[in-house]
Coordinates of C-alpha atoms (C1' of nucleotides) in Angstrom, one line a residue:
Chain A
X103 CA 0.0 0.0 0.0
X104 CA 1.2 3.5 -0.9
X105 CA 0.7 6.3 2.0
X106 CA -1.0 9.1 -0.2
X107 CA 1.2 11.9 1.4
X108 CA 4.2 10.1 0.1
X109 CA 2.5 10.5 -3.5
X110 CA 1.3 14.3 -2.9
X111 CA 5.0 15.2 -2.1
X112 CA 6.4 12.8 -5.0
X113 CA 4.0 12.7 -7.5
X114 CA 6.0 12.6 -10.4
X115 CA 8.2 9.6 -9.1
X116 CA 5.8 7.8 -8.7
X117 CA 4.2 7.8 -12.2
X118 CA 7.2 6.9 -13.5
X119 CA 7.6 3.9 -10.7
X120 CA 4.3 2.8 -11.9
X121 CA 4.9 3.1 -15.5
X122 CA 7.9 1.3 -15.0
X123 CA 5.5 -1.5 -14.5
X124 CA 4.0 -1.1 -17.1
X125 CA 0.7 0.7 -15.6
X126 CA -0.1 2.1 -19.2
X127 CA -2.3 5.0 -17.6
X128 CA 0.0 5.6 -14.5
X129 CA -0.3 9.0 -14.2
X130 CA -4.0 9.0 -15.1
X131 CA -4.2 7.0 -12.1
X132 CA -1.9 9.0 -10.0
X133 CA -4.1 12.2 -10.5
X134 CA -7.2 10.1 -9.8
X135 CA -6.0 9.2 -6.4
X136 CA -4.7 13.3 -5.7
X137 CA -8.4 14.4 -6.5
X138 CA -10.1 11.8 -4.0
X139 CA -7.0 13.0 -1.5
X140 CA -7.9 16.6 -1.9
X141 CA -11.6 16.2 -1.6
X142 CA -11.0 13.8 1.8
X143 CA -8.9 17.2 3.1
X144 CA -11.6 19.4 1.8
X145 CA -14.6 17.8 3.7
X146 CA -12.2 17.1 7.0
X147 CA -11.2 20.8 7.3
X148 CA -15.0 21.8 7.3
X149 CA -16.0 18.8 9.6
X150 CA -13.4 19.6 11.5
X151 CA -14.5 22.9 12.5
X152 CA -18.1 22.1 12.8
X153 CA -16.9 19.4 15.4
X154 CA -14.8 21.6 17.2
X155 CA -17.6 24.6 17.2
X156 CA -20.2 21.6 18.9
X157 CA -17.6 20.7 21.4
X158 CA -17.2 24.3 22.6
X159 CA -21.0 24.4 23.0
X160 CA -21.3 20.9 24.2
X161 CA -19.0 22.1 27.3
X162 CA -20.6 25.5 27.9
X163 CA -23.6 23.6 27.9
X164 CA -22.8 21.2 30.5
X165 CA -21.3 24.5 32.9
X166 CA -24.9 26.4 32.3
X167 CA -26.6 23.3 33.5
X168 CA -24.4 22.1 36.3
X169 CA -24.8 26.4 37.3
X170 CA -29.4 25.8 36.8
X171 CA -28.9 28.4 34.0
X172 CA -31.5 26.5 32.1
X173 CA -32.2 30.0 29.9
X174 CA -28.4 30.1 28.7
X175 CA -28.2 26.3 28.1
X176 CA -31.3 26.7 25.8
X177 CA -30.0 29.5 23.9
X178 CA -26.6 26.9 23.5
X179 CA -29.2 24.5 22.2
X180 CA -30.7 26.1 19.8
X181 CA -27.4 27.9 18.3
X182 CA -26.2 24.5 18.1
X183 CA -29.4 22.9 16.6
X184 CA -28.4 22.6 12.7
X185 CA -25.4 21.3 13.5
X186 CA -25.8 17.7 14.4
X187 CA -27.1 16.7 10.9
X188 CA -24.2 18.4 9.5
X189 CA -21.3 16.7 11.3
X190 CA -23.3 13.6 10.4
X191 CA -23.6 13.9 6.7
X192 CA -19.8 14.9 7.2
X193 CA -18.8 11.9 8.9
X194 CA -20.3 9.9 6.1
X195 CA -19.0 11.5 3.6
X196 CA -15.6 11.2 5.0
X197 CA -15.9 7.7 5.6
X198 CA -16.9 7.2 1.9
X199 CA -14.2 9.0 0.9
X200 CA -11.7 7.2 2.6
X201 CA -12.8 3.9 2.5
X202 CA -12.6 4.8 -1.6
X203 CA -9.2 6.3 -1.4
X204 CA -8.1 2.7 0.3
X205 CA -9.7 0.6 -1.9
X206 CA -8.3 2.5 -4.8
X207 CA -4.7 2.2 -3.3
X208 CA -4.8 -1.4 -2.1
X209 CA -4.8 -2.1 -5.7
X210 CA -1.8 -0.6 -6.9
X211 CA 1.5 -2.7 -7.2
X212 CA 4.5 -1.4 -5.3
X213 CA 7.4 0.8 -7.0
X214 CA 10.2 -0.8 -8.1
X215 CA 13.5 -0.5 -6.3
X216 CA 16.2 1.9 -8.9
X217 CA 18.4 -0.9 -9.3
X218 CA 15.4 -3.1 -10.9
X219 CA 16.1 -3.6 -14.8
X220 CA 13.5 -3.0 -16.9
X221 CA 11.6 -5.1 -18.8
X222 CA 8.0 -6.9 -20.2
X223 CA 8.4 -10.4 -19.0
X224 CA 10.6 -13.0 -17.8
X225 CA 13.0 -12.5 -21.3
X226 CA 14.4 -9.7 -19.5
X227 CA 15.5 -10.9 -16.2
X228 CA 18.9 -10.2 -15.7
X229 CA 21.5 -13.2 -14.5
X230 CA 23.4 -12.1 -11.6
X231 CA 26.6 -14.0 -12.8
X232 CA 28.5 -13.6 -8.8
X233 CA 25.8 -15.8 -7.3
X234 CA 26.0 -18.9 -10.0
X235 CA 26.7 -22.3 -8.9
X236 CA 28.1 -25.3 -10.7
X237 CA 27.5 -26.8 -13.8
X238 CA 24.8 -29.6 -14.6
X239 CA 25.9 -32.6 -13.9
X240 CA 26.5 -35.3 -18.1
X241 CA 23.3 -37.6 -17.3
X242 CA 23.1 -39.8 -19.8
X243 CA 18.8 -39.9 -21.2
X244 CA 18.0 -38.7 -17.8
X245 CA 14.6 -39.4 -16.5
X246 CA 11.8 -36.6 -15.3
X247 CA 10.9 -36.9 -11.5
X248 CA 7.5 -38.4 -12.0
X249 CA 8.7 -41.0 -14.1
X250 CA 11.8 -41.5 -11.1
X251 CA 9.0 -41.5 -8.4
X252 CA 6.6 -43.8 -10.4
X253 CA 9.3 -46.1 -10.4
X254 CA 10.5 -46.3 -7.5
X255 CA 6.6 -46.8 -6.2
X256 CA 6.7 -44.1 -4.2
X257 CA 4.7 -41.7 -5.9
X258 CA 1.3 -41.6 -6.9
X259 CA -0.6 -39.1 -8.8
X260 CA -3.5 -41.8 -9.9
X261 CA -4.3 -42.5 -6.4
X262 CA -4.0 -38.8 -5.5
X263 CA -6.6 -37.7 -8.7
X264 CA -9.1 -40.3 -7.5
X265 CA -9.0 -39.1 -3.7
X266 CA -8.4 -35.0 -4.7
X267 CA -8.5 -34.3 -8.3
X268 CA -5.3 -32.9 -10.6
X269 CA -2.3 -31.4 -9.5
X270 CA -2.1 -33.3 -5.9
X271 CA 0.2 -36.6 -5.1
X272 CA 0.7 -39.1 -2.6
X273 CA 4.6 -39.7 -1.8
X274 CA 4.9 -43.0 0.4
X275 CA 8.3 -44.9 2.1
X276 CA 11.3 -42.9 1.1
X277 CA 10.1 -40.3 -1.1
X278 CA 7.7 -39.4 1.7
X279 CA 10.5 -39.3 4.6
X280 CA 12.6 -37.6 1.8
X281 CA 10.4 -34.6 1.7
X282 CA 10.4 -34.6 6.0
X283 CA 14.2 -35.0 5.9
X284 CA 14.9 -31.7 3.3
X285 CA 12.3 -29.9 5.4
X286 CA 14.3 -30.6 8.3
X287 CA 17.3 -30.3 6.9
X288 CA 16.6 -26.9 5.8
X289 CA 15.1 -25.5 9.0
X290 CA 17.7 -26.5 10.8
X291 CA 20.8 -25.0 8.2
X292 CA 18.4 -21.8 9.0
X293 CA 18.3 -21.6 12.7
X294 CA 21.8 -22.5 13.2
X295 CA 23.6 -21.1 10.8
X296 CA 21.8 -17.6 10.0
X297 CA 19.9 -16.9 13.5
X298 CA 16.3 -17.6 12.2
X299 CA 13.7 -18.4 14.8
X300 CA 11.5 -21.5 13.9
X301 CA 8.0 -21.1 13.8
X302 CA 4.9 -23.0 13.6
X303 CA 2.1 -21.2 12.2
X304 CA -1.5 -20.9 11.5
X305 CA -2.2 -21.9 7.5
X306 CA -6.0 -20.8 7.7
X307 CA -5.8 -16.5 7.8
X308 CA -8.5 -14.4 7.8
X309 CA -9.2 -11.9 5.2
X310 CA -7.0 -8.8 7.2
X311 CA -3.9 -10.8 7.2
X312 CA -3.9 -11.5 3.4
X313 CA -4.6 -7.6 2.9
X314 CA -1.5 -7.0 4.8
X315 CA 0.2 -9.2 2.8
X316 CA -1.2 -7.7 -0.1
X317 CA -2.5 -11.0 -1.5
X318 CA -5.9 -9.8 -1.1
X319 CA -8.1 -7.6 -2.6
X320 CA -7.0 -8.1 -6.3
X321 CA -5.5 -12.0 -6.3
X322 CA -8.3 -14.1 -4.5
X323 CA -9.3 -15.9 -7.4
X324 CA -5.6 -17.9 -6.8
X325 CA -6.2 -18.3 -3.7
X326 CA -8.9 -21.3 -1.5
X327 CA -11.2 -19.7 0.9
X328 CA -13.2 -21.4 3.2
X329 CA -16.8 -20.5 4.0
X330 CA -17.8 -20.2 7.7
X331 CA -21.8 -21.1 8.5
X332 CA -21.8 -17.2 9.3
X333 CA -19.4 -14.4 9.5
X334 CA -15.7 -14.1 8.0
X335 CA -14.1 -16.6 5.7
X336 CA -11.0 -18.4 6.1
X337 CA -8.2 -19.0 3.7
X338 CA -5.8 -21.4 3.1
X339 CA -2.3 -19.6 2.9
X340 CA -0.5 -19.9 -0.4
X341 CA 2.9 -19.4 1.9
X342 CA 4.2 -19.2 5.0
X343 CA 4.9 -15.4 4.0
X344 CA 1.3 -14.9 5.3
X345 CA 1.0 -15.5 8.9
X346 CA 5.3 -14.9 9.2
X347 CA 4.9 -11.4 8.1
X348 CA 1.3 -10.7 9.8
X349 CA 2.8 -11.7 12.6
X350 CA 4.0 -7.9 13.8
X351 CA 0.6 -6.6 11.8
X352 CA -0.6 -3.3 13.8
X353 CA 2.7 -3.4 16.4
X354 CA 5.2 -0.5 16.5
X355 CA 8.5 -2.3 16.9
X356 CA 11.5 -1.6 18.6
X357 CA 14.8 -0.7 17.1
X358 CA 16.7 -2.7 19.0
X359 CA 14.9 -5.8 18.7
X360 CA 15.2 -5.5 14.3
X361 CA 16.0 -7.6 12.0
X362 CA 13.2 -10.7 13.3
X363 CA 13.9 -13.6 11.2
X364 CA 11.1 -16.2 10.9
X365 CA 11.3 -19.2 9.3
X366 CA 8.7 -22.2 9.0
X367 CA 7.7 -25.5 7.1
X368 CA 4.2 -25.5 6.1
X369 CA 1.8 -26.6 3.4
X370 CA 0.4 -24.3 1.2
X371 CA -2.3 -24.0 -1.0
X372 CA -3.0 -22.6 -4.1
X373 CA -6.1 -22.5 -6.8
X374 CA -3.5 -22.1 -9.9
X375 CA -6.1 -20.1 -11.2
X376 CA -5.1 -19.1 -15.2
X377 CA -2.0 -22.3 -14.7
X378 CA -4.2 -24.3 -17.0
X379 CA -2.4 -27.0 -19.4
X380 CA 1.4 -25.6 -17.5
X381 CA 3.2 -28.2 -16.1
X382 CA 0.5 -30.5 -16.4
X383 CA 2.8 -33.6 -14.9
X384 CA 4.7 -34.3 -11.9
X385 CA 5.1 -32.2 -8.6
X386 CA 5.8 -28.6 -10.0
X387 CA 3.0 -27.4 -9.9
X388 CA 0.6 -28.4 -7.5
X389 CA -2.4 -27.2 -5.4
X390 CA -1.1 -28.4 -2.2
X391 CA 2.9 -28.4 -1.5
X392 CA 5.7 -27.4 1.2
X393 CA 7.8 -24.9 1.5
X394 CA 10.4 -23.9 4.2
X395 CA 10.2 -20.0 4.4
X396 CA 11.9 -17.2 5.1
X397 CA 10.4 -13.6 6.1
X398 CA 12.7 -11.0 8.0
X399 CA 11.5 -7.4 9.4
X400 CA 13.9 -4.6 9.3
X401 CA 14.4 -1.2 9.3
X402 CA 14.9 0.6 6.1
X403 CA 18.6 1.3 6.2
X404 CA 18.9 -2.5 6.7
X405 CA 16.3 -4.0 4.3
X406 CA 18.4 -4.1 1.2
X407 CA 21.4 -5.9 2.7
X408 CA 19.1 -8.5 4.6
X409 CA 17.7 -9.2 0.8
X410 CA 21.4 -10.8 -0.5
X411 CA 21.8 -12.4 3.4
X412 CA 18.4 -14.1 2.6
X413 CA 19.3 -14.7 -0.9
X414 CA 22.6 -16.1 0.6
X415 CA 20.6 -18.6 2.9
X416 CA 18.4 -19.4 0.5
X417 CA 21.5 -20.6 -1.7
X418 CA 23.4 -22.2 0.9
X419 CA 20.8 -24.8 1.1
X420 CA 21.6 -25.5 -3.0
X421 CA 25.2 -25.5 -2.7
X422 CA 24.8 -28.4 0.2
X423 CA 23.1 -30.2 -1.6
X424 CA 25.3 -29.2 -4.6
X425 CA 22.4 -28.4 -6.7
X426 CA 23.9 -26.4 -9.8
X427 CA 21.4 -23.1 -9.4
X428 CA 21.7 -20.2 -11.1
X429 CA 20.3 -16.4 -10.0
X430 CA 18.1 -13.8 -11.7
X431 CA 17.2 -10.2 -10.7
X432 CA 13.7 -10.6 -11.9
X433 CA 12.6 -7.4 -14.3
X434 CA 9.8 -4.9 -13.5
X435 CA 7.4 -6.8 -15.3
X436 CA 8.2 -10.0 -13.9
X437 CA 7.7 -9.1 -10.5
X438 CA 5.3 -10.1 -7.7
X439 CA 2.4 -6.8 -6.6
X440 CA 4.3 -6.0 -3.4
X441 CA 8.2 -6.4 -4.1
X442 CA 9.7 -3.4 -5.1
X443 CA 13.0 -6.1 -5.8
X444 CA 13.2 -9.9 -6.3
X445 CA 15.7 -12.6 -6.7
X446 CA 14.6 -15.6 -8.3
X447 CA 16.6 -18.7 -7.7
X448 CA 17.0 -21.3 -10.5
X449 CA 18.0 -24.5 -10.1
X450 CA 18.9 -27.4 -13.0
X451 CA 16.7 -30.0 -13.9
X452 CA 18.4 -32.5 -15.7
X453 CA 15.1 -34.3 -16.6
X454 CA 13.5 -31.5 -17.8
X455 CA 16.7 -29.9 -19.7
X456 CA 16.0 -26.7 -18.0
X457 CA 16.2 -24.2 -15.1
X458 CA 13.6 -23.9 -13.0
X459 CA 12.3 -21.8 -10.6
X460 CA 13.1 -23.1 -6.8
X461 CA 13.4 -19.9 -4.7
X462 CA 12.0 -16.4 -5.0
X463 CA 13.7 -13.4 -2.8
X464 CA 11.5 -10.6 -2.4
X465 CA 12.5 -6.8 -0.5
X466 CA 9.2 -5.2 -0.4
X467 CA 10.0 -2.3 1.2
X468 CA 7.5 -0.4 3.2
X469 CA 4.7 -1.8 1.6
X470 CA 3.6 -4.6 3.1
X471 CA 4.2 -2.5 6.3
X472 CA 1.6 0.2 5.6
X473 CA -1.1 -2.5 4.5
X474 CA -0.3 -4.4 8.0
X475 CA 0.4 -0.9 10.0
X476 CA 3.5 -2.1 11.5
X477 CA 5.9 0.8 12.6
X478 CA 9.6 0.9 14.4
X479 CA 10.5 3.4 17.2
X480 CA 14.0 4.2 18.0
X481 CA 15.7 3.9 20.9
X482 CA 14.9 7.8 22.1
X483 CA 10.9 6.0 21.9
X484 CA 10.6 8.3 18.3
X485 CA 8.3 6.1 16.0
X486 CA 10.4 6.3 12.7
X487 CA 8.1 5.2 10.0
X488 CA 6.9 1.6 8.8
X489 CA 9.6 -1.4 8.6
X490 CA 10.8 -3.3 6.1
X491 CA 9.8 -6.8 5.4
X492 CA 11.3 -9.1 2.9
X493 CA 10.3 -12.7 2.5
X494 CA 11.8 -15.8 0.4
X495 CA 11.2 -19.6 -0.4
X496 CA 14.8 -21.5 1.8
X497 CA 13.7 -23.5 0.0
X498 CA 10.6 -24.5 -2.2
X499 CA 10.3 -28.5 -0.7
X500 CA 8.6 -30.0 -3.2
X501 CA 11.1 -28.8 -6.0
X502 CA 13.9 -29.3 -4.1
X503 CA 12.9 -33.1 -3.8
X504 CA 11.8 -33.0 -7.9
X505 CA 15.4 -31.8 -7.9
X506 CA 17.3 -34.2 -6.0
X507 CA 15.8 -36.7 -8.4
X508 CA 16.1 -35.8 -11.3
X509 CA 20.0 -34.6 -10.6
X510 CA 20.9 -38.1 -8.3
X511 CA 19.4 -40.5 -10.7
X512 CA 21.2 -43.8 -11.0
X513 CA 20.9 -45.9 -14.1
X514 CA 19.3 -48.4 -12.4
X515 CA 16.3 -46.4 -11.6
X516 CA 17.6 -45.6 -7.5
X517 CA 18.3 -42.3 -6.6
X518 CA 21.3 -41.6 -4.3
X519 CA 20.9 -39.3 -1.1
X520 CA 22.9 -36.3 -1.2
X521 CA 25.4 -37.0 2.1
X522 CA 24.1 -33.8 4.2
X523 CA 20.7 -35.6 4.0
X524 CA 21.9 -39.4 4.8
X525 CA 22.0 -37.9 8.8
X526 CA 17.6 -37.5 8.4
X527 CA 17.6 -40.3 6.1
X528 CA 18.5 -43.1 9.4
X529 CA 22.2 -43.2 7.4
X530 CA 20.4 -44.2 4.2
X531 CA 22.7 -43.8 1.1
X532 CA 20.2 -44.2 -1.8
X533 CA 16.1 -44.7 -2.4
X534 CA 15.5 -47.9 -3.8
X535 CA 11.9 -49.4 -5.5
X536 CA 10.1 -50.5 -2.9
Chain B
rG753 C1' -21.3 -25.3 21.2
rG754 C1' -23.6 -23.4 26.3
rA755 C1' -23.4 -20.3 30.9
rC756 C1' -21.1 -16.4 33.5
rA757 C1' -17.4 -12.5 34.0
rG758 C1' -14.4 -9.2 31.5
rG759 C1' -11.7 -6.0 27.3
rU760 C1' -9.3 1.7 29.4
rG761 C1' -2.2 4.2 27.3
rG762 C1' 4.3 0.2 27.5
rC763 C1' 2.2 -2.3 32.3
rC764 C1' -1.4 -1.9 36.6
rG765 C1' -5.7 0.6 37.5
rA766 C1' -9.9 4.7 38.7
rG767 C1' -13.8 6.4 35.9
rU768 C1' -21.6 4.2 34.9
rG769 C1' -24.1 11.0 30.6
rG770 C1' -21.3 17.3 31.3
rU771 C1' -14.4 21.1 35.3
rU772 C1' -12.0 13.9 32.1
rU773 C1' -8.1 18.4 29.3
rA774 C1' -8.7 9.8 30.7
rA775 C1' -7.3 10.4 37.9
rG776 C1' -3.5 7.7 40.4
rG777 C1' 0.5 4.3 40.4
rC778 C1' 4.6 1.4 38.0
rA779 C1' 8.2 1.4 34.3
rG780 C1' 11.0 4.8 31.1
rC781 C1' 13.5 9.7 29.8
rG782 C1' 15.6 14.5 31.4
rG783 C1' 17.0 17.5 35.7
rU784 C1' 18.2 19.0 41.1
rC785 C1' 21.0 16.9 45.0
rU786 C1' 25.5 13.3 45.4
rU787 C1' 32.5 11.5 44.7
rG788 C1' 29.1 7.8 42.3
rA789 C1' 24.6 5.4 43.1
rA790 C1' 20.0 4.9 45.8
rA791 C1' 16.2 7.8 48.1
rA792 C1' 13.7 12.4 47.8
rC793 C1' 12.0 16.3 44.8
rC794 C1' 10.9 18.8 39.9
rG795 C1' 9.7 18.2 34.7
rC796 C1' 8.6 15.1 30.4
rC797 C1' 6.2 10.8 28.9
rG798 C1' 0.1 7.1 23.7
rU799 C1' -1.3 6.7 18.2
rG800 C1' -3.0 8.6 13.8
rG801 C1' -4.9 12.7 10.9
rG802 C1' -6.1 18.1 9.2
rU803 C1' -3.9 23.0 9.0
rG804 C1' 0.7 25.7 9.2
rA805 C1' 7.4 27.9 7.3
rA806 C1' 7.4 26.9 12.4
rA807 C1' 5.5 27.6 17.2
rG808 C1' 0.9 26.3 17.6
rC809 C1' -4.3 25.4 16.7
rU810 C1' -7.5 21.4 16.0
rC811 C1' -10.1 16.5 15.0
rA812 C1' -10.4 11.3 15.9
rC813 C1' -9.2 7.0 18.9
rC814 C1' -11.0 3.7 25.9
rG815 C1' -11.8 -4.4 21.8
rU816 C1' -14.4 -3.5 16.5
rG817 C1' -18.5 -1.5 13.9
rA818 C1' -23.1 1.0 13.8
rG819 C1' -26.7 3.9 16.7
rU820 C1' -29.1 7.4 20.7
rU821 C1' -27.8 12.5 22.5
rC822 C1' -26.4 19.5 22.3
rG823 C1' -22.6 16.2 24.6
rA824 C1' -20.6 9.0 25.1
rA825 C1' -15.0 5.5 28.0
rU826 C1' -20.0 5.7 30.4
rC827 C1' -26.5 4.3 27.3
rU828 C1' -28.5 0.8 23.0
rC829 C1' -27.6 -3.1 19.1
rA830 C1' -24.4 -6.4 16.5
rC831 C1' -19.8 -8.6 16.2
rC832 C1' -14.6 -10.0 17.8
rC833 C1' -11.4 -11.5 21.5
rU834 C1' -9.8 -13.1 26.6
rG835 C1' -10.8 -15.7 31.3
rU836 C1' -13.6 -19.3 34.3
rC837 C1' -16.9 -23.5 34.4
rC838 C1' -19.7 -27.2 31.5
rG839 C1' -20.0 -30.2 26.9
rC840 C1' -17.1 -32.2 22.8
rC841 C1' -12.3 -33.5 21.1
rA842 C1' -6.4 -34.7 18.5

RNA sequence: GGACAGGUGGCCGAGUGGUUUAAGGCAGCGGUCUUGAAAACCGCCGUGGGUGAAAGCUCACCGUGAGUUCGAAUCUCACCCUGUCCGCCA
């Protein structure tokens, strides 16, 4: 969300923020939002002093009484009379206003950060060449992970269509204590080794805490909701991002106290609304699957270094596993509503003969923040503006096990453990048909 | 799910229609005193908005929303949450 006073002082930024986007009416759009602005101002400066005139009274009012000076406490009535229906019809009109003014902000995307390349679509993401890691391993005819998984018995998409529908799967034996061992694995690389806090959180939100997140009002249709007999809804989080970040919704933070670093395992859930007929087969892309995530809160100064830590984390778990990954600054079209800056991480698929996406690093800047109305004071108690929150996939579970199978496949159809994963695996060296 | 009791600033807590401009206390910050500290004393001490160059002036906020009233923390209605007990339950 954008604060409006930020937009009145920098108008002109931020049309070309937005058209950066590729908002084709951004400043159209900009001048809308400074007209509903100016007209909220206009109608609080009048019912302003109309409130403050009735207050006056109201007290004077109250003194002729408490004195029995019933004549001068009538005459306070009646000069007051008209005024009541006034502040009324204000007060509505200001809370149509505003409520207007939110709705039409909640649905702009957030500015992209300077350093952000330009660009339409995922063509024009931009390799960042430092943060590159190994080369794909000569498989000779390798397999694709469902075909792997089929084989080994240990994964079933049949059984899962009959029970759920498309794009869910049963994993049983190994493959199933496989996805609980890189889970744990990863949570555990987290906490130790870059001072995340393990958390275990809700996956059902209400509708607030995907506003603050900024997945709601404009994205619901990718999203499940579940219907209550009456009152709110539920929904189903689509990551761990959600309840992580909400978390601090509507606190004012200490200094001292930032960066928080979360991380937790959890399912998540999405409708893949508009995913028709892509990646139709195997565990890419599913309704249901787990991810191990990462959300930090900072302060401003510190959100854009905490982006390449997380990135750094998110890596780390690649280059244990030796996973040859490589790293894209994703372009201004390419980006997610809230980030205003986003790392994608890429990792090889042998099966598939491509890189594909495992991890996405997002800075969002201030934006989340203002939807969620979470602030910082400094040490002298001087509240210093919204935080920073950034947020990233450490990893992706279900592609990282599509990974480790497609890039440890054995000729004869096993799949070997990668040695930091043998320790969660009971000392297990490969997965075997079962 | 049912019954009862509650929800007031960072925390505790007074306030049941009009000098409440939310008392008082604790914690915190600054100062006086002190070699230093403690104690004592003095001062400051919620959030957001409007207006303004600033100082200031002003509005809103006592769980949330709506309402009654010249005037609401206080009265009405709905909802949310917490506690206790009962029921159910991994």
């Amino acid at each position: 969300m954008h604060d409006i006073r930020a937009i009145r002082d920098g108008r002109d930024a931020f049309v070309r923020g937005l058209a950066r986007r590729g908002l084709a009416n951004a400043a159209a759009a900009a001048d809308d939002l400074l007209e509903q602005d100016k007209a909220l101002r206009d109608v609080l400066t009048k019912l302003q002093i109309q409130q403050a005139r009735r207050n006056d009274a109201s007290k004077l009012i109250g003194q002729a009484k408490a004195k029995k000076d019933e004549a001068q406490a009538a005459a306070l009535l009646a000069e007051v009379a008209g005024l009541k229906e006034d502040i009324q019809k204000g007060e509505a009109q200001q809370r149509e206003l505003e409520e207007a003014l939110k709705a039409a902000l909640a649905v702009i995307p957030n500015i992209p950060a300077a350093d952000v390349p330009d660009g339409a679509d995922e063509k024009h993401n931009v390799p960042v060449e430092k943060r590159a890691y190994g080369k794909p391993p000569g498989l000779n005819a390798p397999k694709q992970h469902f075909e792997i998984g089929e084989g080994l018995g240990q994964m079933d998409f049949e059984r899962a269509a009959k029970v759920s529908g498309a794009r869910f799967v049963y994993l049983k034996g190994d493959l199933a204590r496989l996805e609980r061992a890189i889970a744990s694995f990863m949570l555990d690389t987290h906490t130790s080794q870059f001072g995340y806090t393990e958390v275990s959180p809700p996956v059902l939100v209400k509708s607030n805490a995907m506003f603050g997140t900024g997945q709601l009002p404009k994205f619901s249709d990718d999203l499940f909701r579940i219907a209550t007999d009456e009152g709110d809804p539920f929904w189903l989080i689509p990551t761990a991002e959600v309840p992580l970040t909400n978390y601090v919704a509507d606190e004012i933070l200490n200094e001292a106290e930032l960066p928080l670093r979360y991380t937790a395992f959890t399912p998540c859930f999405r409708a893949e609304a508009g995913a028709a007929g892509r990646d139709t087969r195997g565990m890419i892309r599913m309704h249901q699957f787990s991810k191990v995530e990462l959300v930090s809160i900072t302060t401003p100064d510190q959100s854009a270094s905490e982006h390449e830590r997380m990135t750094d984390a998110a890596q780390e778990i690649l280059k244990k596993l030796d996973l040859a990954h490589r790293v894209v600054t994703l372009c201004t079209g390419d980006m997610g509503f809230g980030a205003q800056k986003t790392y994608d991480i890429e990792v090889w698929l042998p099966g598939q003969n491509a890189y594909r996406e495992i991890s996405s690093c997002s800075n969002c800047g201030p934006f989340q923040a203002l939807r969620m109305q979470t602030r910082f004071r400094n040490a002298e108690g001087k509240v210093k503006g919204p935080v920073h929150t950034l947020n990233g996939s450490g990893l992706a579970v279900g592609r990282t096990l599509v990974a480790i199978l497609e890039n440890y496949q054995q000729g004869d159809g096993s799949v070997a453990i990668p040695a930091v994963l043998q320790p969660y695996m009971g000392g297990k060296t490969k997965i075997e048909k079962s």
